[in-house]
GROMACS .gro file of C-alpha atoms in nm:
model
  393
    1UNK     CA    1  -0.026  -0.036  -0.008
    2UNK     CA    2   0.314   0.237   0.076
    3UNK     CA    3   0.352   0.272  -0.341
    4UNK     CA    4   0.029   0.323  -0.408
    5UNK     CA    5  -0.232   0.659  -0.335
    6UNK     CA    6  -0.491   0.591  -0.083
    7UNK     CA    7  -0.755   0.617  -0.376
    8UNK     CA    8  -0.766   0.547  -0.751
    9UNK     CA    9  -1.017   0.659  -0.963
   10UNK     CA   10  -1.096   0.484  -1.334
   11UNK     CA   11  -1.219   0.706  -1.584
   12UNK     CA   12  -1.160   1.104  -1.569
   13UNK     CA   13  -1.524   1.181  -1.661
   14UNK     CA   14  -1.784   1.405  -1.414
   15UNK     CA   15  -1.803   1.095  -1.175
   16UNK     CA   16  -1.449   1.026  -1.159
   17UNK     CA   17  -1.358   1.403  -1.080
   18UNK     CA   18  -1.634   1.484  -0.869
   19UNK     CA   19  -1.523   1.194  -0.686
   20UNK     CA   20  -1.160   1.243  -0.646
   21UNK     CA   21  -1.234   1.617  -0.566
   22UNK     CA   22  -1.467   1.520  -0.271
   23UNK     CA   23  -1.202   1.257  -0.149
   24UNK     CA   24  -0.924   1.526  -0.094
   25UNK     CA   25  -1.157   1.794   0.030
   26UNK     CA   26  -1.340   1.599   0.310
   27UNK     CA   27  -1.073   1.331   0.371
   28UNK     CA   28  -0.725   1.514   0.273
   29UNK     CA   29  -0.642   1.192   0.065
   30UNK     CA   30  -0.410   1.105  -0.205
   31UNK     CA   31  -0.607   1.010  -0.545
   32UNK     CA   32  -0.456   0.909  -0.879
   33UNK     CA   33  -0.704   0.924  -1.130
   34UNK     CA   34  -0.665   0.698  -1.485
   35UNK     CA   35  -0.819   0.705  -1.772
   36UNK     CA   36  -0.733   0.505  -2.118
   37UNK     CA   37  -0.814   0.855  -2.312
   38UNK     CA   38  -0.565   1.164  -2.383
   39UNK     CA   39  -0.802   1.379  -2.187
   40UNK     CA   40  -1.006   1.444  -1.898
   41UNK     CA   41  -1.372   1.522  -1.894
   42UNK     CA   42  -1.515   1.200  -2.024
   43UNK     CA   43  -1.750   1.256  -2.283
   44UNK     CA   44  -1.828   1.610  -2.210
   45UNK     CA   45  -1.458   1.710  -2.323
   46UNK     CA   46  -1.441   2.034  -2.544
   47UNK     CA   47  -1.134   2.189  -2.727
   48UNK     CA   48  -1.114   2.490  -2.907
   49UNK     CA   49  -1.104   2.490  -3.319
   50UNK     CA   50  -0.835   2.708  -3.423
   51UNK     CA   51  -0.945   2.801  -3.771
   52UNK     CA   52  -1.315   2.865  -3.695
   53UNK     CA   53  -1.274   2.983  -3.314
   54UNK     CA   54  -1.571   2.728  -3.225
   55UNK     CA   55  -1.528   2.514  -2.894
   56UNK     CA   56  -1.573   2.158  -3.009
   57UNK     CA   57  -1.765   1.911  -2.805
   58UNK     CA   58  -1.546   1.628  -2.924
   59UNK     CA   59  -1.831   1.353  -2.819
   60UNK     CA   60  -2.127   1.538  -2.944
   61UNK     CA   61  -2.326   1.829  -2.799
   62UNK     CA   62  -2.320   1.866  -2.403
   63UNK     CA   63  -2.570   2.123  -2.253
   64UNK     CA   64  -2.581   2.204  -1.900
   65UNK     CA   65  -2.902   2.225  -1.747
   66UNK     CA   66  -3.012   2.127  -1.336
   67UNK     CA   67  -3.326   2.196  -1.099
   68UNK     CA   68  -3.117   2.071  -0.804
   69UNK     CA   69  -2.970   2.311  -0.609
   70UNK     CA   70  -2.708   2.122  -0.452
   71UNK     CA   71  -2.530   2.039  -0.786
   72UNK     CA   72  -2.584   2.409  -0.909
   73UNK     CA   73  -2.385   2.544  -0.610
   74UNK     CA   74  -2.148   2.245  -0.648
   75UNK     CA   75  -2.044   2.336  -1.026
   76UNK     CA   76  -2.047   2.689  -0.953
   77UNK     CA   77  -1.745   2.650  -0.748
   78UNK     CA   78  -1.564   2.578  -1.036
   79UNK     CA   79  -1.732   2.736  -1.328
   80UNK     CA   80  -1.965   3.028  -1.437
   81UNK     CA   81  -2.200   2.997  -1.681
   82UNK     CA   82  -2.345   3.192  -1.994
   83UNK     CA   83  -2.706   3.236  -2.002
   84UNK     CA   84  -2.727   3.013  -2.332
   85UNK     CA   85  -3.088   2.855  -2.349
   86UNK     CA   86  -3.091   2.550  -2.560
   87UNK     CA   87  -3.387   2.580  -2.864
   88UNK     CA   88  -3.348   2.288  -3.117
   89UNK     CA   89  -3.496   2.279  -3.471
   90UNK     CA   90  -3.629   1.999  -3.736
   91UNK     CA   91  -3.624   1.989  -4.069
   92UNK     CA   92  -3.908   1.782  -4.232
   93UNK     CA   93  -4.012   1.771  -4.585
   94UNK     CA   94  -3.784   2.075  -4.657
   95UNK     CA   95  -3.936   2.284  -4.418
   96UNK     CA   96  -3.799   2.389  -4.089
   97UNK     CA   97  -3.976   2.342  -3.702
   98UNK     CA   98  -3.952   2.450  -3.390
   99UNK     CA   99  -3.878   2.151  -3.115
  100UNK     CA  100  -3.984   2.002  -2.862
  101UNK     CA  101  -4.309   1.975  -3.031
  102UNK     CA  102  -4.522   2.285  -2.887
  103UNK     CA  103  -4.814   2.525  -3.044
  104UNK     CA  104  -4.588   2.650  -3.281
  105UNK     CA  105  -4.500   2.367  -3.449
  106UNK     CA  106  -4.870   2.208  -3.445
  107UNK     CA  107  -4.991   2.498  -3.596
  108UNK     CA  108  -4.718   2.567  -3.852
  109UNK     CA  109  -4.769   2.191  -3.953
  110UNK     CA  110  -5.098   2.245  -4.004
  111UNK     CA  111  -5.146   2.549  -4.128
  112UNK     CA  112  -5.361   2.658  -3.861
  113UNK     CA  113  -5.419   2.902  -3.568
  114UNK     CA  114  -5.531   2.664  -3.280
  115UNK     CA  115  -5.559   2.758  -2.939
  116UNK     CA  116  -5.422   2.509  -2.683
  117UNK     CA  117  -5.749   2.355  -2.613
  118UNK     CA  118  -5.819   2.320  -2.997
  119UNK     CA  119  -5.453   2.167  -3.058
  120UNK     CA  120  -5.513   1.932  -2.751
  121UNK     CA  121  -5.855   1.833  -2.894
  122UNK     CA  122  -5.719   1.783  -3.243
  123UNK     CA  123  -5.400   1.563  -3.110
  124UNK     CA  124  -5.633   1.301  -2.902
  125UNK     CA  125  -5.827   1.289  -3.254
  126UNK     CA  126  -5.549   1.207  -3.413
  127UNK     CA  127  -5.399   0.975  -3.154
  128UNK     CA  128  -5.746   0.743  -3.271
  129UNK     CA  129  -5.767   0.440  -3.044
  130UNK     CA  130  -5.435   0.511  -2.856
  131UNK     CA  131  -5.585   0.809  -2.693
  132UNK     CA  132  -5.554   0.803  -2.270
  133UNK     CA  133  -5.390   0.497  -2.302
  134UNK     CA  134  -5.025   0.438  -2.180
  135UNK     CA  135  -4.858   0.200  -2.436
  136UNK     CA  136  -4.562   0.011  -2.365
  137UNK     CA  137  -4.393   0.028  -2.719
  138UNK     CA  138  -4.252   0.353  -2.854
  139UNK     CA  139  -4.464   0.370  -3.185
  140UNK     CA  140  -4.759   0.357  -2.958
  141UNK     CA  141  -4.673   0.560  -2.712
  142UNK     CA  142  -4.582   0.867  -3.009
  143UNK     CA  143  -4.903   0.836  -3.161
  144UNK     CA  144  -5.076   0.856  -2.779
  145UNK     CA  145  -4.858   1.199  -2.736
  146UNK     CA  146  -4.891   1.362  -3.036
  147UNK     CA  147  -5.121   1.198  -3.281
  148UNK     CA  148  -5.018   0.999  -3.610
  149UNK     CA  149  -4.961   1.266  -3.838
  150UNK     CA  150  -4.709   1.482  -3.610
  151UNK     CA  151  -4.524   1.129  -3.463
  152UNK     CA  152  -4.459   1.017  -3.840
  153UNK     CA  153  -4.315   1.348  -3.923
  154UNK     CA  154  -4.074   1.422  -3.623
  155UNK     CA  155  -4.037   1.095  -3.439
  156UNK     CA  156  -4.071   0.785  -3.611
  157UNK     CA  157  -3.781   0.829  -3.886
  158UNK     CA  158  -3.581   0.981  -3.631
  159UNK     CA  159  -3.619   0.763  -3.368
  160UNK     CA  160  -3.582   0.445  -3.637
  161UNK     CA  161  -3.228   0.598  -3.738
  162UNK     CA  162  -3.122   0.675  -3.385
  163UNK     CA  163  -3.214   0.292  -3.298
  164UNK     CA  164  -3.185   0.124  -3.602
  165UNK     CA  165  -3.491  -0.039  -3.474
  166UNK     CA  166  -3.854  -0.052  -3.574
  167UNK     CA  167  -4.001   0.193  -3.309
  168UNK     CA  168  -4.257  -0.055  -3.232
  169UNK     CA  169  -3.972  -0.266  -3.077
  170UNK     CA  170  -3.836  -0.029  -2.884
  171UNK     CA  171  -4.005   0.087  -2.469
  172UNK     CA  172  -4.206   0.334  -2.441
  173UNK     CA  173  -3.975   0.520  -2.185
  174UNK     CA  174  -3.733   0.649  -2.451
  175UNK     CA  175  -4.001   0.913  -2.565
  176UNK     CA  176  -4.076   1.061  -2.223
  177UNK     CA  177  -3.774   1.204  -2.239
  178UNK     CA  178  -3.928   1.458  -2.535
  179UNK     CA  179  -4.144   1.707  -2.378
  180UNK     CA  180  -4.478   1.839  -2.548
  181UNK     CA  181  -4.611   2.135  -2.455
  182UNK     CA  182  -4.935   2.349  -2.571
  183UNK     CA  183  -4.787   2.678  -2.556
  184UNK     CA  184  -4.535   2.838  -2.747
  185UNK     CA  185  -4.240   2.753  -2.533
  186UNK     CA  186  -4.009   2.633  -2.751
  187UNK     CA  187  -3.700   2.621  -2.478
  188UNK     CA  188  -3.618   2.215  -2.481
  189UNK     CA  189  -3.502   2.211  -2.097
  190UNK     CA  190  -3.718   2.314  -1.855
  191UNK     CA  191  -3.466   2.317  -1.587
  192UNK     CA  192  -3.414   2.636  -1.306
  193UNK     CA  193  -3.086   2.647  -1.410
  194UNK     CA  194  -2.912   2.626  -1.768
  195UNK     CA  195  -2.620   2.739  -1.954
  196UNK     CA  196  -2.269   2.634  -2.107
  197UNK     CA  197  -1.912   2.675  -1.897
  198UNK     CA  198  -1.835   3.050  -1.987
  199UNK     CA  199  -1.427   2.930  -2.071
  200UNK     CA  200  -1.522   2.597  -2.181
  201UNK     CA  201  -1.558   2.230  -2.025
  202UNK     CA  202  -1.216   2.119  -2.010
  203UNK     CA  203  -1.166   2.461  -1.806
  204UNK     CA  204  -1.430   2.360  -1.550
  205UNK     CA  205  -1.282   2.025  -1.502
  206UNK     CA  206  -0.928   2.155  -1.494
  207UNK     CA  207  -1.031   2.370  -1.175
  208UNK     CA  208  -1.269   2.017  -1.016
  209UNK     CA  209  -0.904   1.868  -0.953
  210UNK     CA  210  -0.659   2.173  -0.927
  211UNK     CA  211  -0.544   2.014  -0.604
  212UNK     CA  212  -0.156   1.866  -0.537
  213UNK     CA  213  -0.278   1.543  -0.414
  214UNK     CA  214  -0.486   1.453  -0.723
  215UNK     CA  215  -0.272   1.313  -0.954
  216UNK     CA  216  -0.352   1.208  -1.312
  217UNK     CA  217  -0.226   0.986  -1.571
  218UNK     CA  218  -0.391   0.967  -1.898
  219UNK     CA  219  -0.372   0.716  -2.176
  220UNK     CA  220  -0.354   0.418  -1.931
  221UNK     CA  221  -0.549   0.090  -1.947
  222UNK     CA  222  -0.674  -0.024  -1.619
  223UNK     CA  223  -0.648  -0.387  -1.765
  224UNK     CA  224  -0.291  -0.339  -1.873
  225UNK     CA  225  -0.071  -0.512  -1.605
  226UNK     CA  226   0.226  -0.342  -1.738
  227UNK     CA  227   0.175  -0.051  -1.560
  228UNK     CA  228   0.130  -0.032  -1.213
  229UNK     CA  229  -0.251   0.084  -1.203
  230UNK     CA  230  -0.417  -0.169  -1.313
  231UNK     CA  231  -0.680  -0.424  -1.217
  232UNK     CA  232  -0.482  -0.704  -1.076
  233UNK     CA  233  -0.224  -0.530  -0.889
  234UNK     CA  234  -0.461  -0.277  -0.734
  235UNK     CA  235  -0.711  -0.594  -0.598
  236UNK     CA  236  -0.392  -0.768  -0.458
  237UNK     CA  237  -0.282  -0.473  -0.272
  238UNK     CA  238  -0.618  -0.399  -0.128
  239UNK     CA  239  -0.610  -0.020  -0.275
  240UNK     CA  240  -0.975   0.137  -0.267
  241UNK     CA  241  -1.098   0.167  -0.670
  242UNK     CA  242  -1.356   0.373  -0.848
  243UNK     CA  243  -1.442   0.232  -1.153
  244UNK     CA  244  -1.674   0.395  -1.396
  245UNK     CA  245  -1.617   0.209  -1.695
  246UNK     CA  246  -1.837  -0.070  -1.831
  247UNK     CA  247  -1.930  -0.346  -1.578
  248UNK     CA  248  -1.899  -0.601  -1.856
  249UNK     CA  249  -1.547  -0.492  -1.948
  250UNK     CA  250  -1.423  -0.526  -1.584
  251UNK     CA  251  -1.543  -0.901  -1.555
  252UNK     CA  252  -1.391  -0.951  -1.904
  253UNK     CA  253  -1.750  -1.013  -2.067
  254UNK     CA  254  -1.790  -1.329  -1.846
  255UNK     CA  255  -2.162  -1.325  -1.861
  256UNK     CA  256  -2.182  -1.186  -2.239
  257UNK     CA  257  -2.183  -0.798  -2.375
  258UNK     CA  258  -2.391  -0.551  -2.260
  259UNK     CA  259  -2.544  -0.361  -2.551
  260UNK     CA  260  -2.473   0.019  -2.631
  261UNK     CA  261  -2.560   0.253  -2.888
  262UNK     CA  262  -2.276   0.490  -3.033
  263UNK     CA  263  -2.218   0.761  -3.236
  264UNK     CA  264  -2.009   0.858  -3.553
  265UNK     CA  265  -1.948   1.239  -3.658
  266UNK     CA  266  -1.873   1.339  -3.994
  267UNK     CA  267  -1.713   1.689  -4.006
  268UNK     CA  268  -1.798   1.968  -4.300
  269UNK     CA  269  -1.648   2.277  -4.321
  270UNK     CA  270  -1.819   2.568  -4.496
  271UNK     CA  271  -1.692   2.907  -4.614
  272UNK     CA  272  -1.927   3.111  -4.473
  273UNK     CA  273  -2.024   3.284  -4.126
  274UNK     CA  274  -2.306   3.065  -4.000
  275UNK     CA  275  -2.477   2.773  -4.170
  276UNK     CA  276  -2.720   2.624  -4.013
  277UNK     CA  277  -2.842   2.920  -3.801
  278UNK     CA  278  -2.871   2.775  -3.455
  279UNK     CA  279  -2.679   2.486  -3.276
  280UNK     CA  280  -2.849   2.191  -3.328
  281UNK     CA  281  -3.091   2.102  -3.626
  282UNK     CA  282  -3.259   1.780  -3.639
  283UNK     CA  283  -3.337   1.593  -3.939
  284UNK     CA  284  -3.685   1.368  -3.945
  285UNK     CA  285  -3.669   1.242  -4.270
  286UNK     CA  286  -3.568   0.860  -4.358
  287UNK     CA  287  -3.368   0.992  -4.680
  288UNK     CA  288  -3.124   1.193  -4.453
  289UNK     CA  289  -2.890   0.940  -4.309
  290UNK     CA  290  -2.786   1.148  -4.035
  291UNK     CA  291  -3.000   1.232  -3.739
  292UNK     CA  292  -2.878   1.579  -3.649
  293UNK     CA  293  -2.622   1.793  -3.722
  294UNK     CA  294  -2.433   2.027  -3.511
  295UNK     CA  295  -2.278   2.372  -3.534
  296UNK     CA  296  -2.076   2.458  -3.248
  297UNK     CA  297  -2.012   2.808  -3.309
  298UNK     CA  298  -2.368   2.873  -3.229
  299UNK     CA  299  -2.317   2.757  -2.889
  300UNK     CA  300  -2.128   3.099  -2.774
  301UNK     CA  301  -2.251   3.402  -2.949
  302UNK     CA  302  -2.094   3.594  -2.663
  303UNK     CA  303  -1.769   3.493  -2.829
  304UNK     CA  304  -1.857   3.609  -3.155
  305UNK     CA  305  -1.554   3.863  -3.161
  306UNK     CA  306  -1.306   3.595  -3.116
  307UNK     CA  307  -1.452   3.371  -3.409
  308UNK     CA  308  -1.356   3.354  -3.752
  309UNK     CA  309  -1.652   3.513  -3.966
  310UNK     CA  310  -1.556   3.340  -4.304
  311UNK     CA  311  -1.522   2.993  -4.173
  312UNK     CA  312  -1.771   2.745  -3.981
  313UNK     CA  313  -1.737   2.379  -3.880
  314UNK     CA  314  -2.100   2.151  -3.876
  315UNK     CA  315  -2.049   1.799  -3.745
  316UNK     CA  316  -2.327   1.557  -3.873
  317UNK     CA  317  -2.432   1.301  -3.612
  318UNK     CA  318  -2.487   0.924  -3.721
  319UNK     CA  319  -2.599   0.645  -3.462
  320UNK     CA  320  -2.550   0.297  -3.465
  321UNK     CA  321  -2.503  -0.002  -3.230
  322UNK     CA  322  -2.184  -0.033  -3.078
  323UNK     CA  323  -1.914  -0.300  -3.118
  324UNK     CA  324  -1.617  -0.379  -2.884
  325UNK     CA  325  -1.394  -0.098  -2.897
  326UNK     CA  326  -1.614   0.198  -2.993
  327UNK     CA  327  -1.677   0.459  -2.765
  328UNK     CA  328  -2.040   0.316  -2.610
  329UNK     CA  329  -2.308   0.600  -2.556
  330UNK     CA  330  -2.636   0.505  -2.457
  331UNK     CA  331  -2.713   0.137  -2.289
  332UNK     CA  332  -2.990  -0.010  -2.496
  333UNK     CA  333  -3.167  -0.137  -2.188
  334UNK     CA  334  -3.360  -0.414  -2.376
  335UNK     CA  335  -3.526  -0.648  -2.072
  336UNK     CA  336  -3.247  -0.911  -2.152
  337UNK     CA  337  -3.004  -0.614  -2.116
  338UNK     CA  338  -3.180  -0.509  -1.807
  339UNK     CA  339  -3.119  -0.855  -1.675
  340UNK     CA  340  -2.763  -0.905  -1.778
  341UNK     CA  341  -2.659  -0.584  -1.626
  342UNK     CA  342  -2.818  -0.689  -1.290
  343UNK     CA  343  -2.588  -1.010  -1.302
  344UNK     CA  344  -2.321  -0.781  -1.332
  345UNK     CA  345  -2.423  -0.580  -1.067
  346UNK     CA  346  -2.438  -0.858  -0.825
  347UNK     CA  347  -2.081  -0.971  -0.912
  348UNK     CA  348  -1.986  -0.625  -0.862
  349UNK     CA  349  -2.123  -0.567  -0.486
  350UNK     CA  350  -1.890  -0.869  -0.419
  351UNK     CA  351  -1.566  -0.705  -0.519
  352UNK     CA  352  -1.413  -0.545  -0.196
  353UNK     CA  353  -1.285  -0.189  -0.233
  354UNK     CA  354  -1.434  -0.109  -0.529
  355UNK     CA  355  -1.753   0.106  -0.633
  356UNK     CA  356  -1.898   0.145  -0.955
  357UNK     CA  357  -2.039   0.453  -1.094
  358UNK     CA  358  -2.126   0.692  -1.358
  359UNK     CA  359  -2.321   0.630  -1.649
  360UNK     CA  360  -2.084   0.349  -1.781
  361UNK     CA  361  -2.060   0.161  -1.445
  362UNK     CA  362  -2.395   0.178  -1.387
  363UNK     CA  363  -2.582   0.111  -1.721
  364UNK     CA  364  -2.786   0.403  -1.708
  365UNK     CA  365  -2.861   0.731  -1.948
  366UNK     CA  366  -2.737   0.988  -1.738
  367UNK     CA  367  -2.727   1.387  -1.811
  368UNK     CA  368  -2.427   1.550  -1.650
  369UNK     CA  369  -2.643   1.707  -1.372
  370UNK     CA  370  -2.754   1.349  -1.268
  371UNK     CA  371  -2.386   1.228  -1.320
  372UNK     CA  372  -2.256   1.485  -1.054
  373UNK     CA  373  -2.562   1.387  -0.800
  374UNK     CA  374  -2.477   1.032  -0.822
  375UNK     CA  375  -2.098   1.099  -0.750
  376UNK     CA  376  -2.197   1.294  -0.439
  377UNK     CA  377  -2.420   1.077  -0.315
  378UNK     CA  378  -2.200   0.768  -0.361
  379UNK     CA  379  -1.880   0.967  -0.177
  380UNK     CA  380  -2.136   1.041   0.111
  381UNK     CA  381  -2.282   0.672   0.129
  382UNK     CA  382  -1.983   0.439  -0.007
  383UNK     CA  383  -1.679   0.558  -0.080
  384UNK     CA  384  -1.614   0.779   0.236
  385UNK     CA  385  -1.673   0.489   0.436
  386UNK     CA  386  -1.422   0.244   0.228
  387UNK     CA  387  -1.146   0.511   0.266
  388UNK     CA  388  -1.205   0.537   0.608
  389UNK     CA  389  -1.232   0.139   0.658
  390UNK     CA  390  -0.893   0.143   0.482
  391UNK     CA  391  -0.698   0.376   0.694
  392UNK     CA  392  -0.789   0.160   1.010
  393UNK     CA  393  -0.666  -0.139   0.852
   0.00000   0.00000   0.00000
């Protein structure tokens, strides 16, 4: 134990960074963070594009929002936030509409001037026999929520591209993330607080671990026994570990592979100041192979003076099933996957001095604020007692 720190955190994403920060602040321990990637921040990592002056979100658009006061107060210790409010648009059949589905979308789509009550009545009529029910599959849930015409225009093909699965075979809870409003509010999130870190995600993350008791080793594989902070060596030495990778990888896929969705990006550069006119444009039609496009400059209008007005960069986003070696983004979460994850979770519970956490470690889809909240809870309830017990040994 003498040659090891008090805690090793596997993964430099938001869960790992939060745990490391809490451990040095509250327990005064020494922490080593390792990550197989060449940067901190996990999927929220960003970097500056020199040609355009845009902050590129390397793993797709990340927007911070929360109604959790504890999380909001915590993150504001390390960064301030811009007044950015996330709004999304969708292109369908050559026309651009506001999302999420709201009264503006409904009236534009039907070339109408419906009141909220009239719009609700129309949607219920178009839901047909599914009105007032609680369907279990996404296809029927979508029709029940917004009626067949709107569902088929904006949701059906988009979801089919995103999941490469017939929506009738997907669980209904996927679509429950999409709000539907019978007013003209087109703000995507309804949380109390929202914004982007003023000087970027990476600067925020660097401040979280700006402490001499925290050391970071990048490009380090936890399963590579040629390096000192590997699974076998740490287990034999009894070093406390926080593991934020996938549980099936931790157990060498002994029970089988958990299914994930991953995302590929195609970068397109344009010799113009602004190509989309917005940060995110969804493409709802089946004949467009990508689900959405992201124009990063438009996330930060407050930086216009430092941006290149003659060049812009857009990323097109393609979704597919992940293979081993791909970046896992979203758990597929079929009943079989949930059952398999529970078996892995049962194995994880038997691992002495190891806490599994984060989006990958718990096989859950988390927003950033949920990751931070779960990390604060995990530190208080599991990691602090683990550190205290090891200190007594």
